[in-house]
Amino acid sequence: MEEGWEENKIHPSQKEAPAPVLPQPAAATPPPTQAQQEAGVAQQAIAIAAAVAATIHMTPTEELPSPLTLQDFDPDTMLYVARFDFEMMDNAVCNNNNNPHFAHTCAGGAVELPLPPHPPFPEVVFVHTHIVDHRLKSNMDPLQAEAVRKAGLLALTLIVHGGRQLLYRESGEEIAAALQKYVRGFAFQSNNGLGSNVTVYPPLINKPDDKPFSSPIAMLARLLSGAEVLRTFLTQQEVFCVSPTLSFSATSFGILKATWKVLVLTGSTIDPSVTHRYVVNQKATILQAIKDMLAGHKCATQFETITAQLAWANWGLTGTRRAVVDAALDTFTLILSSAKDRSGATVPAYILAAKPPAYDQYELEQWRVTIAGWKAIWIRMDRFNVNAAKVECKLCKSDIHCTSSCVIATEDEWVGVTPDSLATADPEERPGGGPSNVSLDASMRELFRSAGKKNKTTRRGGLGGLGGPSNRGGSRGGGRGGRCGGRGAWGSHGGRGGGVWA
């Protein structure tokens, strides 16, 4: 016994461990009443409905907030917004930097701005209108087209909004004089505060016809040496308004980038008023169906052969044929837009866009035929018609949206030509239908006649005025900067919250 312990005491090592506490059986739960059972079934139905709505629900239940940010955007309850289309954002090949249809104006870094006072111009960012070189010269007199080619960087094209052969035949000289006076009004500090000597010419028509909107589509501008700063400003800003009846887009010749537009899909289940999640899921399903059809179609070998040959020659790829074809398929994407069907009605549509493996028109058409060789694409019981409708804008000349939903004319600050003002030339282009009381040609001719008499405008024009330090708000108050809201098909350039037609 250890020292210090008494005999009648219990040593700690001899104490017994406490008895374990056993769990008591739970009291029996009474069976749920009929009301509780019905309530449980109702809650389960609500949970299932919510899960279904999160994936396939079509009807938006929330308005798009303004300003619209990704943090506030709910794809399961809000309208589709293209700038939140993660397929576009995450696909390195189809991102905005590669697809020219997703580019914006005022891109490419800071440029010197004109000195005030200067002619007013829209001080906002627009979606770039991608027009290939051969279309700019379409139906132009071959000798004039050759002169443009020789002029090189000294030549610009001014795409008059709503421009067409009939308009140029009737009012070409007046329009050229008005554009020339407007462009000469821009003076720059680097040019000693002076304007540039620019001459604007109407296009010479190769084959006249009486169609409402036949080519050529643009006026021609020739800049003299030393006008590089003006050229850079015009092509970066791109979109200009002279008056409510005359506006234009400035671009360069020699744009050897083919359109990414491959085919147009229309169908009863394409709907621009549905939730973002529904559109994204539908696009993914259609794209996969197209790729599967290309793999299993009788033209599959032809598609793969032509794609690989053109991509090897023009993309600089050196991989196997399968790898090159997969790289081409990775560029496939769908753009939600609208189209004109054969009856003239405007219908929702998807445009299949893909990186073209060639610029040559013949080679490109041979490649497109291997993709658009079907009359329709069936997915379960949904039919999507192929090229049963047209997508073209008579206003800005884009080939990925219709006139009635032109992304230039729907800008809040727009004061130039609108789809309504083109209705007299082509009644089908009137968004609301019915006759128009606006005569574009008549009002334009009257405007130019009065301007020429009052200001004594000549083909030589005058020089721009002097001014102090320049900024974007030089003639219209402070600069506003780019748009940031989610207005429609391109959402990334802002404005009102709303629909999604391109």
Short mmCIF file of C-alpha atoms in Angstrom, two decimals:
data_model
loop_
_atom_site.label_atom_id
_atom_site.label_comp_id
_atom_site.label_asym_id
_atom_site.label_seq_id
_atom_site.Cartn_x
_atom_site.Cartn_y
_atom_site.Cartn_z
CA MET A 1 0.00 0.00 0.00
CA GLU A 2 1.35 3.35 -0.92
CA GLU A 3 2.38 5.65 1.85
CA GLY A 4 -0.19 8.25 2.76
CA TRP A 5 -3.29 6.16 1.97
CA GLU A 6 -5.56 4.85 4.69
CA GLU A 7 -6.78 1.26 4.71
CA ASN A 8 -10.44 2.18 4.44
CA LYS A 9 -9.87 4.38 1.40
CA ILE A 10 -10.14 3.12 -2.18
CA HIS A 11 -7.12 3.61 -4.36
CA PRO A 12 -7.96 5.47 -7.63
CA SER A 13 -6.77 2.50 -9.69
CA GLN A 14 -9.40 0.31 -8.01
CA LYS A 15 -12.40 2.50 -8.89
CA GLU A 16 -14.84 0.99 -11.41
CA ALA A 17 -15.59 2.77 -14.68
CA PRO A 18 -19.06 4.34 -14.82
CA ALA A 19 -21.72 2.30 -16.55
CA PRO A 20 -22.29 3.34 -20.19
CA VAL A 21 -25.43 5.35 -20.90
CA LEU A 22 -27.51 3.44 -23.42
CA PRO A 23 -29.64 5.38 -25.94
CA GLN A 24 -33.30 5.35 -25.16
CA PRO A 25 -35.68 4.24 -27.90
CA ALA A 26 -37.35 7.19 -29.63
CA ALA A 27 -41.00 7.70 -29.06
CA ALA A 28 -43.16 6.36 -31.83
CA THR A 29 -43.99 9.05 -34.43
CA PRO A 30 -47.68 9.25 -35.10
CA PRO A 31 -48.66 8.75 -38.75
CA PRO A 32 -49.15 12.02 -40.69
CA THR A 33 -52.64 13.25 -41.05
CA GLN A 34 -54.24 13.59 -44.44
CA ALA A 35 -53.68 17.37 -44.37
CA GLN A 36 -49.98 16.86 -43.63
CA GLN A 37 -49.68 14.36 -46.46
CA GLU A 38 -51.31 16.75 -48.90
CA ALA A 39 -49.05 19.59 -47.72
CA GLY A 40 -45.98 17.39 -48.21
CA VAL A 41 -47.05 16.44 -51.70
CA ALA A 42 -47.63 20.09 -52.53
CA GLN A 43 -44.18 21.08 -51.24
CA GLN A 44 -42.55 18.29 -53.22
CA ALA A 45 -44.40 19.42 -56.35
CA ILE A 46 -43.22 22.98 -55.81
CA ALA A 47 -39.62 21.81 -55.42
CA ILE A 48 -39.83 19.74 -58.59
CA ALA A 49 -41.40 22.61 -60.51
CA ALA A 50 -38.64 24.96 -59.33
CA ALA A 51 -35.96 22.50 -60.44
CA VAL A 52 -37.59 22.14 -63.85
CA ALA A 53 -37.99 25.90 -64.22
CA ALA A 54 -34.28 26.35 -63.48
CA THR A 55 -33.39 24.26 -66.51
CA ILE A 56 -36.15 24.46 -69.11
CA HIS A 57 -38.59 27.17 -68.01
CA MET A 58 -39.24 29.48 -70.93
CA THR A 59 -41.04 32.46 -69.40
CA PRO A 60 -38.91 35.08 -67.60
CA THR A 61 -40.29 36.10 -64.22
CA GLU A 62 -37.92 38.99 -63.45
CA GLU A 63 -37.13 42.22 -65.27
CA LEU A 64 -33.58 42.95 -66.34
CA PRO A 65 -32.09 45.43 -63.86
CA SER A 66 -30.53 48.67 -65.01
CA PRO A 67 -27.60 48.91 -65.04
CA LEU A 68 -27.21 45.22 -65.76
CA THR A 69 -24.25 43.41 -64.24
CA LEU A 70 -23.30 39.76 -64.10
CA GLN A 71 -23.77 39.74 -60.32
CA ASP A 72 -27.41 40.84 -60.70
CA PHE A 73 -28.19 38.59 -63.64
CA ASP A 74 -30.25 35.43 -63.07
CA PRO A 75 -30.23 33.21 -66.19
CA ASP A 76 -33.16 31.12 -64.90
CA THR A 77 -35.60 33.99 -64.49
CA MET A 78 -34.41 36.73 -66.88
CA LEU A 79 -34.35 37.29 -70.63
CA TYR A 80 -31.47 36.03 -72.71
CA VAL A 81 -28.55 38.49 -72.91
CA ALA A 82 -25.82 37.62 -75.39
CA ARG A 83 -22.95 39.15 -73.44
CA PHE A 84 -23.67 36.67 -70.65
CA ASP A 85 -23.62 33.76 -73.07
CA PHE A 86 -20.85 31.74 -71.49
CA GLU A 87 -20.42 29.74 -74.68
CA MET A 88 -19.15 32.91 -76.36
CA MET A 89 -17.20 34.07 -73.33
CA ASP A 90 -15.36 30.81 -72.63
CA ASN A 91 -14.70 29.54 -76.16
CA ALA A 92 -11.27 30.93 -77.02
CA VAL A 93 -11.87 30.51 -80.75
CA CYS A 94 -15.35 32.07 -80.87
CA ASN A 95 -14.65 34.98 -78.57
CA ASN A 96 -15.23 38.58 -79.60
CA ASN A 97 -11.59 39.11 -80.52
CA ASN A 98 -11.79 36.61 -83.38
CA ASN A 99 -15.32 36.93 -84.73
CA PRO A 100 -15.53 40.30 -86.54
CA HIS A 101 -19.31 40.37 -86.06
CA PHE A 102 -18.77 40.72 -82.30
CA ALA A 103 -16.34 43.64 -82.56
CA HIS A 104 -17.20 47.20 -81.55
CA THR A 105 -16.41 50.67 -82.80
CA CYS A 106 -13.84 52.88 -81.07
CA ALA A 107 -11.60 49.84 -80.64
CA GLY A 108 -7.86 49.63 -81.12
CA GLY A 109 -6.63 52.19 -78.62
CA ALA A 110 -6.85 55.94 -78.20
CA VAL A 111 -6.89 58.16 -81.27
CA GLU A 112 -6.54 61.89 -81.71
CA LEU A 113 -9.93 63.56 -81.54
CA PRO A 114 -10.98 66.54 -83.65
CA LEU A 115 -10.74 70.06 -82.30
CA PRO A 116 -13.94 71.84 -81.35
CA PRO A 117 -16.03 73.21 -82.82
CA HIS A 118 -16.49 70.20 -85.08
CA PRO A 119 -19.44 68.49 -86.77
CA PRO A 120 -21.48 66.48 -84.25
CA PHE A 121 -21.08 62.71 -84.23
CA PRO A 122 -22.49 59.94 -81.99
CA GLU A 123 -20.24 59.73 -78.95
CA VAL A 124 -21.15 56.16 -78.03
CA VAL A 125 -19.83 52.70 -78.86
CA PHE A 126 -21.70 50.72 -81.52
CA VAL A 127 -21.48 47.16 -82.74
CA HIS A 128 -19.09 47.02 -85.68
CA THR A 129 -20.68 46.26 -89.05
CA HIS A 130 -18.50 43.71 -90.82
CA ILE A 131 -18.68 44.03 -94.62
CA VAL A 132 -16.25 42.16 -96.81
CA ASP A 133 -14.28 43.88 -99.56
CA HIS A 134 -15.95 42.24 -102.55
CA ARG A 135 -19.36 43.41 -101.32
CA LEU A 136 -18.15 47.00 -101.04
CA LYS A 137 -17.16 46.88 -104.70
CA SER A 138 -20.20 44.90 -105.84
CA ASN A 139 -21.70 46.22 -109.10
CA MET A 140 -19.17 49.05 -109.18
CA ASP A 141 -17.70 50.04 -112.51
CA PRO A 142 -14.57 47.87 -112.95
CA LEU A 143 -12.38 50.86 -113.83
CA GLN A 144 -13.50 52.69 -110.69
CA ALA A 145 -12.87 49.58 -108.61
CA GLU A 146 -9.36 49.35 -110.08
CA ALA A 147 -8.74 53.02 -109.25
CA VAL A 148 -9.78 52.32 -105.66
CA ARG A 149 -7.37 49.40 -105.50
CA LYS A 150 -4.48 51.54 -106.72
CA ALA A 151 -5.31 54.30 -104.22
CA GLY A 152 -4.68 51.85 -101.38
CA LEU A 153 -4.79 53.45 -97.92
CA LEU A 154 -5.79 56.80 -99.40
CA ALA A 155 -9.24 55.40 -100.29
CA LEU A 156 -12.12 55.00 -97.85
CA THR A 157 -15.66 53.80 -98.28
CA LEU A 158 -18.55 55.72 -96.74
CA ILE A 159 -21.47 53.30 -96.44
CA VAL A 160 -24.56 55.49 -96.54
CA HIS A 161 -27.22 54.01 -94.25
CA GLY A 162 -29.99 52.85 -96.52
CA GLY A 163 -27.74 53.53 -99.51
CA ARG A 164 -28.75 51.90 -102.75
CA GLN A 165 -28.36 52.18 -106.49
CA LEU A 166 -31.59 54.12 -107.10
CA LEU A 167 -30.65 56.71 -104.48
CA TYR A 168 -27.19 57.24 -105.95
CA ARG A 169 -28.56 57.51 -109.47
CA GLU A 170 -30.99 60.25 -108.42
CA SER A 171 -29.02 62.11 -105.74
CA GLY A 172 -25.44 60.84 -105.88
CA GLU A 173 -23.79 64.23 -106.49
CA GLU A 174 -25.79 65.96 -103.73
CA ILE A 175 -25.00 63.21 -101.23
CA ALA A 176 -21.31 63.29 -102.13
CA ALA A 177 -21.19 67.07 -101.62
CA ALA A 178 -22.91 66.82 -98.22
CA LEU A 179 -20.60 64.04 -97.02
CA GLN A 180 -17.54 65.91 -98.28
CA LYS A 181 -18.47 69.09 -96.42
CA TYR A 182 -19.14 67.10 -93.23
CA VAL A 183 -15.86 65.15 -93.29
CA ARG A 184 -13.79 68.25 -94.09
CA GLY A 185 -15.14 69.85 -90.94
CA PHE A 186 -12.91 67.71 -88.69
CA ALA A 187 -9.68 69.55 -87.82
CA PHE A 188 -6.83 68.11 -85.76
CA GLN A 189 -4.06 69.60 -83.66
CA SER A 190 -1.44 67.44 -85.38
CA ASN A 191 -2.53 68.95 -88.70
CA ASN A 192 -1.87 72.50 -87.46
CA GLY A 193 -5.50 72.84 -86.47
CA LEU A 194 -6.67 72.44 -90.06
CA GLY A 195 -9.04 70.09 -91.80
CA SER A 196 -8.01 67.66 -94.51
CA ASN A 197 -8.59 67.86 -98.22
CA VAL A 198 -11.00 65.00 -98.92
CA THR A 199 -12.95 64.34 -102.09
CA VAL A 200 -16.09 62.18 -102.01
CA TYR A 201 -17.34 60.46 -105.16
CA PRO A 202 -20.62 58.67 -105.89
CA PRO A 203 -20.19 55.10 -107.12
CA LEU A 204 -20.32 54.42 -110.84
CA ILE A 205 -22.88 51.70 -111.49
CA ASN A 206 -21.82 48.76 -113.61
CA LYS A 207 -25.25 47.20 -114.30
CA PRO A 208 -28.24 49.46 -113.61
CA ASP A 209 -31.52 47.94 -112.41
CA ASP A 210 -34.69 49.07 -110.63
CA LYS A 211 -34.56 46.88 -107.52
CA PRO A 212 -35.21 48.75 -104.26
CA PHE A 213 -31.84 48.07 -102.61
CA SER A 214 -29.43 46.81 -105.23
CA SER A 215 -25.68 47.47 -105.22
CA PRO A 216 -23.51 49.47 -105.08
CA ILE A 217 -23.99 50.34 -101.41
CA ALA A 218 -21.27 52.92 -100.65
CA MET A 219 -19.78 56.27 -101.59
CA LEU A 220 -16.03 56.61 -102.13
CA ALA A 221 -13.67 59.01 -100.40
CA ARG A 222 -10.11 59.88 -101.43
CA LEU A 223 -7.76 61.36 -98.85
CA LEU A 224 -4.65 63.30 -99.79
CA SER A 225 -1.29 62.60 -98.21
CA GLY A 226 -1.10 63.89 -94.64
CA ALA A 227 -4.68 62.91 -93.81
CA GLU A 228 -3.69 59.82 -91.84
CA VAL A 229 -5.05 61.23 -88.58
CA LEU A 230 -8.44 61.85 -90.21
CA ARG A 231 -8.46 58.37 -91.70
CA THR A 232 -7.71 56.81 -88.31
CA PHE A 233 -10.44 58.83 -86.62
CA LEU A 234 -13.06 57.98 -89.25
CA THR A 235 -12.36 54.24 -89.23
CA GLN A 236 -12.16 54.03 -85.41
CA GLN A 237 -15.31 56.04 -84.75
CA GLU A 238 -16.95 54.39 -87.80
CA VAL A 239 -20.55 55.62 -87.32
CA PHE A 240 -21.56 59.22 -88.12
CA CYS A 241 -24.75 61.27 -88.47
CA VAL A 242 -24.95 64.24 -90.84
CA SER A 243 -28.71 64.72 -90.43
CA PRO A 244 -31.86 62.67 -89.74
CA THR A 245 -31.87 61.75 -93.42
CA LEU A 246 -28.15 61.11 -93.90
CA SER A 247 -25.86 58.94 -91.80
CA PHE A 248 -23.03 56.61 -92.73
CA SER A 249 -20.37 54.16 -91.59
CA ALA A 250 -16.74 54.66 -92.58
CA THR A 251 -14.54 51.67 -93.31
CA SER A 252 -11.45 50.73 -95.28
CA PHE A 253 -11.18 48.81 -98.49
CA GLY A 254 -9.20 45.60 -98.58
CA ILE A 255 -10.93 43.84 -95.65
CA LEU A 256 -10.04 40.25 -96.49
CA LYS A 257 -12.06 38.64 -93.70
CA ALA A 258 -15.04 36.66 -94.92
CA THR A 259 -18.33 36.74 -93.09
CA TRP A 260 -18.75 34.08 -90.40
CA LYS A 261 -22.39 33.58 -91.40
CA VAL A 262 -22.95 30.04 -92.68
CA LEU A 263 -26.71 29.40 -92.64
CA VAL A 264 -29.99 30.60 -91.11
CA LEU A 265 -32.25 28.41 -88.97
CA THR A 266 -35.92 29.18 -88.32
CA GLY A 267 -38.48 27.23 -86.32
CA SER A 268 -41.51 27.60 -84.07
CA THR A 269 -39.54 26.91 -80.90
CA ILE A 270 -37.02 29.73 -81.45
CA ASP A 271 -38.23 32.50 -79.20
CA PRO A 272 -36.40 35.70 -78.15
CA SER A 273 -38.71 36.29 -75.18
CA VAL A 274 -37.62 33.25 -73.16
CA THR A 275 -35.16 32.87 -70.32
CA HIS A 276 -31.43 32.98 -70.82
CA ARG A 277 -31.06 29.39 -69.61
CA TYR A 278 -33.57 28.10 -72.17
CA VAL A 279 -31.79 29.82 -75.07
CA VAL A 280 -28.35 28.58 -74.00
CA ASN A 281 -29.64 25.00 -73.62
CA GLN A 282 -31.42 25.14 -76.96
CA LYS A 283 -28.34 26.49 -78.71
CA ALA A 284 -26.16 23.76 -77.22
CA THR A 285 -28.63 21.08 -78.34
CA ILE A 286 -28.86 22.41 -81.91
CA LEU A 287 -25.10 22.80 -82.23
CA GLN A 288 -24.49 19.26 -81.09
CA ALA A 289 -27.12 17.99 -83.54
CA ILE A 290 -25.41 19.84 -86.41
CA LYS A 291 -22.02 18.38 -85.48
CA ASP A 292 -23.50 14.90 -85.20
CA MET A 293 -25.15 15.27 -88.60
CA LEU A 294 -21.89 16.40 -90.15
CA ALA A 295 -20.17 13.35 -88.70
CA GLY A 296 -22.80 10.90 -89.90
CA HIS A 297 -24.05 12.54 -93.09
CA LYS A 298 -23.18 11.24 -96.54
CA CYS A 299 -21.34 14.52 -97.10
CA ALA A 300 -19.23 14.01 -93.97
CA THR A 301 -16.17 12.91 -95.91
CA GLN A 302 -16.55 15.84 -98.30
CA PHE A 303 -16.94 18.30 -95.39
CA GLU A 304 -13.87 16.94 -93.63
CA THR A 305 -11.79 16.88 -96.80
CA ILE A 306 -12.62 20.44 -97.89
CA THR A 307 -12.33 21.81 -94.34
CA ALA A 308 -8.94 20.22 -93.79
CA GLN A 309 -7.55 21.29 -97.17
CA LEU A 310 -8.65 24.92 -96.76
CA ALA A 311 -7.59 25.14 -93.11
CA TRP A 312 -4.17 23.67 -93.86
CA ALA A 313 -3.71 26.23 -96.63
CA ASN A 314 -5.17 29.32 -94.92
CA TRP A 315 -4.95 28.83 -91.16
CA GLY A 316 -1.37 27.60 -91.03
CA LEU A 317 -2.35 24.42 -89.17
CA THR A 318 -0.16 21.35 -89.44
CA GLY A 319 -2.07 18.70 -87.47
CA THR A 320 -3.90 15.63 -88.71
CA ARG A 321 -7.10 15.94 -90.69
CA ARG A 322 -9.17 14.96 -87.68
CA ALA A 323 -7.49 17.56 -85.49
CA VAL A 324 -7.98 20.30 -88.08
CA VAL A 325 -11.66 19.40 -88.55
CA ASP A 326 -12.18 19.43 -84.78
CA ALA A 327 -10.58 22.87 -84.61
CA ALA A 328 -13.02 24.10 -87.26
CA LEU A 329 -16.00 22.57 -85.45
CA ASP A 330 -14.94 24.33 -82.26
CA THR A 331 -15.62 27.66 -83.96
CA PHE A 332 -19.28 26.81 -84.61
CA THR A 333 -21.69 28.99 -82.64
CA LEU A 334 -25.30 30.17 -82.91
CA ILE A 335 -26.38 33.82 -82.86
CA LEU A 336 -29.97 34.61 -81.89
CA SER A 337 -31.35 37.04 -84.45
CA SER A 338 -34.41 37.64 -86.64
CA ALA A 339 -35.08 36.97 -90.31
CA LYS A 340 -37.52 37.69 -93.12
CA ASP A 341 -39.35 34.61 -94.36
CA ARG A 342 -40.70 34.19 -97.87
CA SER A 343 -43.97 35.91 -96.94
CA GLY A 344 -42.10 38.99 -95.73
CA ALA A 345 -42.87 38.36 -92.07
CA THR A 346 -40.17 38.85 -89.44
CA VAL A 347 -39.48 35.65 -87.52
CA PRO A 348 -36.96 34.65 -84.82
CA ALA A 349 -33.90 32.87 -86.17
CA TYR A 350 -30.54 31.42 -85.30
CA ILE A 351 -27.52 32.17 -87.47
CA LEU A 352 -24.93 29.43 -87.56
CA ALA A 353 -21.60 31.23 -87.47
CA ALA A 354 -18.21 29.63 -87.99
CA LYS A 355 -14.70 30.77 -88.78
CA PRO A 356 -14.41 30.60 -92.58
CA PRO A 357 -11.45 28.48 -93.71
CA ALA A 358 -10.99 30.65 -96.83
CA TYR A 359 -11.70 34.12 -98.21
CA ASP A 360 -12.08 33.16 -101.88
CA GLN A 361 -15.80 33.24 -102.66
CA TYR A 362 -15.79 30.07 -104.73
CA GLU A 363 -13.88 28.03 -102.16
CA LEU A 364 -16.04 29.39 -99.36
CA GLU A 365 -19.26 28.50 -101.16
CA GLN A 366 -18.05 24.95 -101.77
CA TRP A 367 -17.34 24.63 -98.06
CA ARG A 368 -20.72 26.07 -97.02
CA VAL A 369 -22.59 23.68 -99.31
CA THR A 370 -21.21 20.71 -97.38
CA ILE A 371 -22.74 22.20 -94.18
CA ALA A 372 -26.02 23.64 -95.44
CA GLY A 373 -27.00 20.61 -97.49
CA TRP A 374 -30.23 19.92 -95.57
CA LYS A 375 -33.68 21.43 -95.94
CA ALA A 376 -34.32 21.04 -92.24
CA ILE A 377 -32.79 19.79 -89.02
CA TRP A 378 -34.97 17.66 -86.76
CA ILE A 379 -34.36 17.50 -83.02
CA ARG A 380 -36.90 15.21 -81.40
CA MET A 381 -40.18 16.68 -82.77
CA ASP A 382 -38.82 20.17 -83.40
CA ARG A 383 -38.15 21.14 -87.01
CA PHE A 384 -35.61 23.86 -87.81
CA ASN A 385 -35.73 25.00 -91.43
CA VAL A 386 -32.41 25.70 -93.14
CA ASN A 387 -32.06 28.94 -95.16
CA ALA A 388 -35.84 29.36 -95.46
CA ALA A 389 -35.49 33.02 -94.47
CA LYS A 390 -33.07 35.88 -95.13
CA VAL A 391 -31.08 37.95 -92.65
CA GLU A 392 -29.87 41.29 -94.01
CA CYS A 393 -30.05 44.90 -92.89
CA LYS A 394 -30.97 47.45 -95.55
CA LEU A 395 -29.80 50.23 -93.23
CA CYS A 396 -26.25 49.41 -92.05
CA LYS A 397 -25.74 46.50 -94.53
CA SER A 398 -25.02 43.90 -91.83
CA ASP A 399 -25.80 40.27 -92.69
CA ILE A 400 -26.54 39.08 -89.15
CA HIS A 401 -29.63 41.14 -88.28
CA CYS A 402 -32.70 42.55 -90.04
CA THR A 403 -33.44 46.18 -90.77
CA SER A 404 -36.17 46.47 -88.16
CA SER A 405 -33.76 45.44 -85.39
CA CYS A 406 -30.66 47.32 -86.58
CA VAL A 407 -28.37 47.73 -83.58
CA ILE A 408 -27.24 51.16 -84.81
CA ALA A 409 -30.67 52.71 -85.30
CA THR A 410 -32.02 51.45 -81.95
CA GLU A 411 -29.39 53.34 -79.94
CA ASP A 412 -30.98 55.93 -77.62
CA GLU A 413 -28.82 58.77 -78.93
CA TRP A 414 -29.33 57.94 -82.61
CA VAL A 415 -30.43 60.87 -84.80
CA GLY A 416 -29.62 59.41 -88.22
CA VAL A 417 -31.52 57.25 -90.69
CA THR A 418 -33.99 54.79 -89.13
CA PRO A 419 -35.85 51.73 -90.44
CA ASP A 420 -39.06 53.79 -90.61
CA SER A 421 -37.46 56.27 -92.99
CA LEU A 422 -36.54 53.43 -95.38
CA ALA A 423 -40.15 52.25 -95.68
CA THR A 424 -40.84 54.26 -98.82
CA ALA A 425 -38.06 52.42 -100.63
CA ASP A 426 -39.12 48.99 -99.41
CA PRO A 427 -42.44 48.73 -97.48
CA GLU A 428 -41.46 45.28 -96.17
CA GLU A 429 -38.81 46.91 -94.01
CA ARG A 430 -41.29 48.99 -91.99
CA PRO A 431 -41.21 47.46 -88.46
CA GLY A 432 -44.85 48.19 -87.64
CA GLY A 433 -46.25 47.63 -91.12
CA GLY A 434 -48.49 49.99 -93.06
CA PRO A 435 -47.65 53.02 -95.14
CA SER A 436 -45.02 55.56 -94.18
CA ASN A 437 -45.39 59.32 -94.41
CA VAL A 438 -41.61 59.79 -94.59
CA SER A 439 -40.08 60.10 -98.04
CA LEU A 440 -36.36 59.56 -97.62
CA ASP A 441 -35.35 60.39 -101.17
CA ALA A 442 -37.51 63.50 -101.47
CA SER A 443 -36.55 64.92 -98.09
CA MET A 444 -32.88 64.13 -98.69
CA ARG A 445 -32.85 65.88 -102.07
CA GLU A 446 -34.61 68.93 -100.64
CA LEU A 447 -32.19 69.05 -97.71
CA PHE A 448 -29.16 68.94 -99.96
CA ARG A 449 -30.55 71.56 -102.36
CA SER A 450 -31.26 74.01 -99.53
CA ALA A 451 -27.91 73.34 -97.86
CA GLY A 452 -26.07 73.92 -101.10
CA LYS A 453 -27.82 77.26 -101.75
CA LYS A 454 -27.37 78.63 -98.23
CA ASN A 455 -23.82 77.51 -97.67
CA LYS A 456 -22.62 77.49 -101.28
CA THR A 457 -21.21 74.03 -100.88
CA THR A 458 -18.74 73.00 -103.58
CA ARG A 459 -16.95 69.78 -104.31
CA ARG A 460 -13.80 71.39 -102.87
CA GLY A 461 -15.45 72.40 -99.62
CA GLY A 462 -13.59 74.28 -96.90
CA LEU A 463 -11.22 73.73 -94.03
CA GLY A 464 -12.25 73.03 -90.47
CA GLY A 465 -12.04 75.65 -87.75
CA LEU A 466 -9.48 76.04 -85.02
CA GLY A 467 -10.09 75.15 -81.39
CA GLY A 468 -8.65 74.33 -78.03
CA PRO A 469 -7.91 70.98 -76.42
CA SER A 470 -10.25 68.28 -77.64
CA ASN A 471 -12.44 65.77 -75.89
CA ARG A 472 -15.33 63.51 -76.75
CA GLY A 473 -17.85 66.06 -75.57
CA GLY A 474 -16.44 68.89 -77.68
CA SER A 475 -19.67 69.68 -79.49
CA ARG A 476 -22.32 68.02 -77.37
CA GLY A 477 -21.36 68.53 -73.74
CA GLY A 478 -19.26 66.19 -71.66
CA GLY A 479 -18.14 62.85 -72.99
CA ARG A 480 -20.44 59.97 -72.15
CA GLY A 481 -18.20 56.97 -72.73
CA GLY A 482 -19.31 53.54 -73.83
CA ARG A 483 -22.55 51.84 -73.03
CA CYS A 484 -22.74 49.35 -70.22
CA GLY A 485 -26.30 48.11 -69.95
CA GLY A 486 -27.86 45.07 -71.54
CA ARG A 487 -30.04 46.19 -74.39
CA GLY A 488 -30.73 43.37 -76.68
CA ALA A 489 -28.99 40.94 -78.83
CA TRP A 490 -25.54 42.25 -78.15
CA GLY A 491 -26.10 43.32 -74.53
CA SER A 492 -22.36 43.96 -74.16
CA HIS A 493 -22.74 47.50 -75.40
CA GLY A 494 -25.52 48.57 -73.13
CA GLY A 495 -28.52 50.81 -73.18
CA ARG A 496 -32.01 49.64 -72.25
CA GLY A 497 -32.67 46.28 -70.69
CA GLY A 498 -34.78 44.18 -73.00
CA GLY A 499 -34.98 41.72 -75.80
CA VAL A 500 -32.32 39.92 -77.64
CA TRP A 501 -32.90 40.10 -81.34
CA ALA A 502 -29.80 41.02 -83.26
#
